[in-house]
Short mmCIF file of C-alpha atoms in Angstrom, two decimals:
data_model
loop_
_atom_site.label_atom_id
_atom_site.label_comp_id
_atom_site.label_asym_id
_atom_site.label_seq_id
_atom_site.Cartn_x
_atom_site.Cartn_y
_atom_site.Cartn_z
CA MET C 646 0.00 0.00 0.00
CA ASN C 647 1.11 3.54 -0.79
CA ALA C 648 0.27 6.99 0.54
CA GLN C 649 -2.47 7.45 -2.06
CA ASP C 650 -4.27 4.38 -0.70
CA VAL C 651 -4.74 5.83 2.80
CA MET C 652 -4.58 9.61 2.36
CA THR C 653 -7.48 11.94 3.06
CA SER C 654 -8.62 13.89 0.02
CA PRO C 655 -9.83 16.58 -0.47
CA VAL C 656 -8.11 18.37 2.40
CA PHE C 657 -9.31 21.23 4.58
CA THR C 658 -6.84 24.09 4.11
CA VAL C 659 -6.33 27.72 5.13
CA ALA C 660 -4.61 30.71 3.56
CA PRO C 661 -1.58 32.50 5.07
CA ASP C 662 -3.77 35.40 6.20
CA THR C 663 -6.43 33.22 7.88
CA PRO C 664 -6.99 34.47 11.47
CA VAL C 665 -5.87 32.16 14.26
CA ARG C 666 -9.37 32.17 15.76
CA ASP C 667 -10.78 30.83 12.48
CA ILE C 668 -8.15 28.07 12.40
CA SER C 669 -9.08 27.05 15.94
CA ALA C 670 -12.75 26.91 14.98
CA LEU C 671 -11.96 24.82 11.87
CA LEU C 672 -9.98 22.23 13.82
CA LEU C 673 -12.72 22.02 16.43
CA VAL C 674 -15.67 21.74 14.05
CA ARG C 675 -14.00 19.32 11.62
CA HIS C 676 -12.42 17.21 14.39
CA ILE C 677 -8.94 17.44 12.87
CA SER C 678 -5.59 18.11 14.53
CA GLY C 679 -3.84 20.11 11.83
CA VAL C 680 -4.39 21.97 8.58
CA PRO C 681 -2.08 22.80 5.64
CA VAL C 682 -1.53 26.43 4.69
CA LEU C 683 -1.76 27.04 0.93
CA ASP C 684 -0.49 29.99 -1.04
CA GLN C 685 -1.65 29.92 -4.69
CA GLY C 686 -2.26 26.20 -4.41
CA GLU C 687 1.17 25.33 -2.98
CA VAL C 688 1.84 24.10 0.55
CA VAL C 689 3.80 26.73 2.47
CA GLY C 690 3.16 25.52 6.00
CA ILE C 691 1.06 23.57 8.48
CA VAL C 692 -0.78 24.72 11.59
CA SER C 693 -1.38 22.04 14.21
CA LYS C 694 -3.02 21.90 17.61
CA SER C 695 0.41 22.03 19.20
CA ASP C 696 1.09 25.35 17.42
CA LEU C 697 -2.15 26.71 18.84
CA LEU C 698 -1.24 25.50 22.33
CA HIS C 699 2.08 27.34 22.13
CA ARG C 700 0.17 30.40 20.96
CA TYR C 701 -2.26 30.33 23.89
CA GLU C 702 0.51 29.77 26.42
CA ALA C 703 1.30 33.44 25.86
CA GLU C 704 -2.19 34.47 27.05
CA PRO C 705 -2.53 35.86 30.61
CA GLY C 706 -2.43 32.98 33.06
CA GLY C 707 -0.82 30.66 30.53
CA ALA C 708 2.28 28.60 31.23
CA PRO C 709 5.60 30.39 30.68
CA PRO C 710 7.06 29.43 27.28
CA HIS C 711 10.62 29.05 28.61
CA PRO C 712 12.26 27.55 31.75
CA TRP C 713 13.00 30.01 34.55
CA TRP C 714 16.76 29.76 34.03
CA GLN C 715 16.43 30.63 30.34
CA ARG C 716 14.27 33.64 31.16
CA TRP C 717 16.90 34.75 33.70
CA VAL C 718 19.74 34.50 31.17
CA GLN C 719 17.69 35.90 28.29
CA ARG C 720 15.17 38.46 29.47
CA THR C 721 12.97 38.33 26.37
CA ALA C 722 11.95 35.53 24.01
CA PRO C 723 13.79 35.18 20.67
CA PRO C 724 12.04 37.12 17.88
CA ARG C 725 10.74 34.02 16.12
CA ASP C 726 9.32 32.59 19.36
CA TYR C 727 7.70 35.94 20.11
CA VAL C 728 6.02 36.01 16.70
CA ARG C 729 4.64 32.49 17.08
CA ALA C 730 3.45 33.15 20.63
CA HIS C 731 1.57 36.33 19.63
CA ALA C 732 0.52 35.37 16.10
CA LEU C 733 -2.85 36.52 14.81
CA ARG C 734 -2.75 34.78 11.42
CA ALA C 735 -1.62 31.48 9.93
CA ALA C 736 1.53 32.83 8.28
CA ASP C 737 3.00 33.78 11.66
CA LEU C 738 1.91 30.66 13.51
CA MET C 739 2.52 27.88 10.98
CA THR C 740 5.44 25.49 10.76
CA ARG C 741 7.17 26.54 7.55
CA GLU C 742 8.42 24.28 4.75
CA PRO C 743 6.77 21.13 6.11
CA VAL C 744 8.00 17.70 5.07
CA SER C 745 5.83 16.41 2.22
CA ILE C 746 5.54 13.16 0.27
CA ALA C 747 4.46 11.92 -3.15
CA GLU C 748 1.47 9.68 -3.77
CA ASP C 749 3.64 6.62 -4.44
CA PHE C 750 5.51 6.70 -1.11
CA SER C 751 5.19 3.35 0.64
CA LEU C 752 3.51 3.25 4.04
CA ALA C 753 6.79 2.03 5.53
CA ARG C 754 8.52 5.16 4.26
CA VAL C 755 5.66 7.33 5.54
CA ALA C 756 6.00 5.78 9.00
CA GLN C 757 9.77 6.38 8.96
CA LEU C 758 9.28 10.07 8.16
CA LEU C 759 6.63 10.57 10.84
CA THR C 760 8.93 8.97 13.39
CA ALA C 761 12.13 10.68 12.25
CA TYR C 762 10.63 14.18 12.25
CA ARG C 763 8.33 13.55 15.24
CA ILE C 764 5.29 14.81 13.38
CA GLN C 765 1.71 13.60 13.05
CA ARG C 766 0.87 14.42 9.43
CA LEU C 767 2.42 14.65 5.97
CA PRO C 768 0.98 16.61 3.02
CA VAL C 769 0.78 14.53 -0.16
CA VAL C 770 1.77 16.56 -3.21
CA ARG C 771 1.78 16.08 -6.96
CA GLY C 772 4.55 18.35 -8.15
CA ARG C 773 3.96 21.24 -5.75
CA ARG C 774 0.17 20.91 -5.60
CA LEU C 775 -1.58 19.43 -2.59
CA VAL C 776 -3.61 16.31 -3.38
CA GLY C 777 -4.10 14.82 0.09
CA ILE C 778 -2.76 14.35 3.59
CA VAL C 779 -1.62 11.28 5.54
CA THR C 780 -1.71 11.24 9.33
CA SER C 781 -0.44 8.80 11.92
CA GLY C 782 -4.09 7.86 12.47
CA ASP C 783 -4.37 6.84 8.81
CA LEU C 784 -1.49 4.41 9.28
CA VAL C 785 -3.16 2.89 12.33
CA LYS C 786 -6.38 2.39 10.34
CA ALA C 787 -4.43 0.80 7.48
CA LEU C 788 -2.73 -1.56 9.93
CA LEU C 789 -6.11 -2.52 11.38
CA ARG C 790 -7.54 -3.22 7.93
CA GLN C 791 -4.55 -5.38 7.10
CA ALA C 792 -4.93 -7.30 10.36
CA GLU C 793 -8.62 -7.89 9.64
CA ALA C 794 -7.77 -9.08 6.12
CA ASP C 795 -5.17 -11.49 7.51
CA THR C 796 -7.69 -12.83 10.01
CA SER C 797 -10.36 -13.36 7.37
CA SER C 798 -7.92 -15.33 5.20
CA ALA C 799 -6.50 -17.39 8.06
CA ASP C 800 -8.70 -20.41 7.36
CA ALA C 801 -7.28 -20.66 3.83
CA CYS C 802 -3.75 -21.28 5.15
CA ASP C 803 -2.89 -24.87 6.03
CA ASP C 804 0.13 -25.98 8.05
CA ALA C 805 2.33 -26.41 4.97
CA GLN C 806 1.58 -22.88 3.76
CA ILE C 807 2.20 -21.41 7.21
CA LEU C 808 5.51 -23.24 7.49
CA ALA C 809 6.63 -22.14 4.02
CA ARG C 810 5.83 -18.49 4.72
CA LEU C 811 7.44 -18.56 8.15
CA VAL C 812 10.64 -20.24 6.95
CA ALA C 813 10.90 -17.73 4.11
CA GLU C 814 10.60 -14.90 6.63
CA LEU C 815 13.10 -16.42 9.05
CA GLU C 816 15.66 -17.11 6.33
CA ARG C 817 15.76 -13.38 5.54
CA GLN C 818 16.88 -12.57 9.09
CA THR C 819 20.52 -12.52 10.20
CA TRP C 820 19.61 -13.67 13.72
CA TRP C 821 18.02 -16.93 12.52
CA SER C 822 20.19 -20.04 12.23
CA ARG C 823 18.78 -23.15 10.53
CA ALA C 824 21.74 -25.12 11.93
CA TRP C 825 20.78 -24.35 15.54
CA SER C 826 16.99 -24.04 15.39
CA HIS C 827 14.12 -26.10 13.98
CA VAL C 828 10.56 -24.99 13.32
CA SER C 829 7.44 -27.05 12.64
CA VAL C 830 3.69 -26.39 12.43
CA ASP C 831 0.89 -28.64 13.67
CA ASN C 832 -2.76 -27.55 13.40
CA GLY C 833 -1.73 -23.89 13.31
CA ILE C 834 0.61 -24.16 16.31
CA VAL C 835 4.21 -23.18 15.58
CA MET C 836 6.82 -25.19 17.48
CA TYR C 837 10.42 -24.04 17.90
CA ARG C 838 13.12 -26.44 19.09
CA GLY C 839 16.89 -26.20 19.28
CA MET C 840 18.97 -23.32 20.59
CA VAL C 841 18.67 -19.56 20.54
CA GLY C 842 21.38 -17.00 21.22
CA ASN C 843 19.41 -14.74 23.57
CA GLU C 844 15.92 -13.76 24.65
CA ALA C 845 15.72 -11.03 22.00
CA GLU C 846 16.13 -13.68 19.29
CA ARG C 847 13.43 -15.79 20.96
CA ASP C 848 11.04 -12.82 20.93
CA ALA C 849 11.89 -12.09 17.28
CA ALA C 850 11.10 -15.69 16.28
CA ARG C 851 7.78 -15.52 18.11
CA VAL C 852 6.80 -12.24 16.45
CA ALA C 853 7.73 -13.65 13.04
CA ALA C 854 5.40 -16.59 13.62
CA GLU C 855 2.56 -14.46 14.99
CA GLY C 856 2.69 -12.34 11.85
CA ILE C 857 1.75 -15.29 9.63
CA ALA C 858 -1.95 -15.65 8.80
CA GLY C 859 -3.40 -18.84 10.26
CA VAL C 860 -1.00 -19.17 13.21
CA ARG C 861 -3.01 -20.04 16.34
CA GLY C 862 -0.17 -20.07 18.81
CA VAL C 863 3.59 -20.39 19.36
CA VAL C 864 5.41 -22.90 21.55
CA ASP C 865 9.10 -22.20 21.99
CA GLU C 866 11.20 -24.99 23.53
CA GLN C 867 14.54 -23.61 22.39
CA LEU C 868 17.30 -23.46 24.97
CA CYS C 869 19.14 -20.19 25.36
CA THR C 870 22.90 -20.65 24.97
CA ILE C 871 23.40 -19.13 28.41
CA GLU C 872 21.07 -21.72 29.94
CA TRP C 873 22.85 -24.50 28.03
CA GLN C 874 26.25 -23.36 29.27
CA THR C 875 24.92 -23.41 32.83
CA MET C 876 23.64 -26.97 32.39
CA VAL C 877 26.99 -28.25 31.18
#
């Protein structure tokens, strides 16, 4: 699946001169957590709930935007922070030059970008024009749909198919050793025997099995090399 398969389109947007109060109302009414800012059809920024929270921290009674020691060393906020804290329109509040993606970005790549940049949404562009938006929530929904699809097709997988898929997955991993470990499947139950280097490898083998459609359980009787050394 790619970004275009899970993105929301069309997208609610605002202009650079949209008042902050109107942005707040839009997020509230539409039950969304962020909105792209468009200038002549091109994405120039994003305003999120976190931006609004920083903005309202500057209101009377709000939390101070900087630690006490920073306010002691630097009596006033940096100019850019001051603008964002007192912004009245989108252009002054938005996060500029947001990370964007193309429609054919894989969901794995989308997840990597969301994690790397610690953000919750990515505009989807065609050239420089906005065509959709992908959020972390969209990825969760896609994962749920995939899990439901795997569950619905579980009955079609017999033991031989499960074993073939699992072995193919294990053989791609550097931590798996066919010489030291053996895997079998009986009535949907995966059985591991042999030896494993550490508990992390044991967990990885279990997760690999649980990810195969039709697996009903995992029994791991592998000895950890540390346990084996203790026995001898």
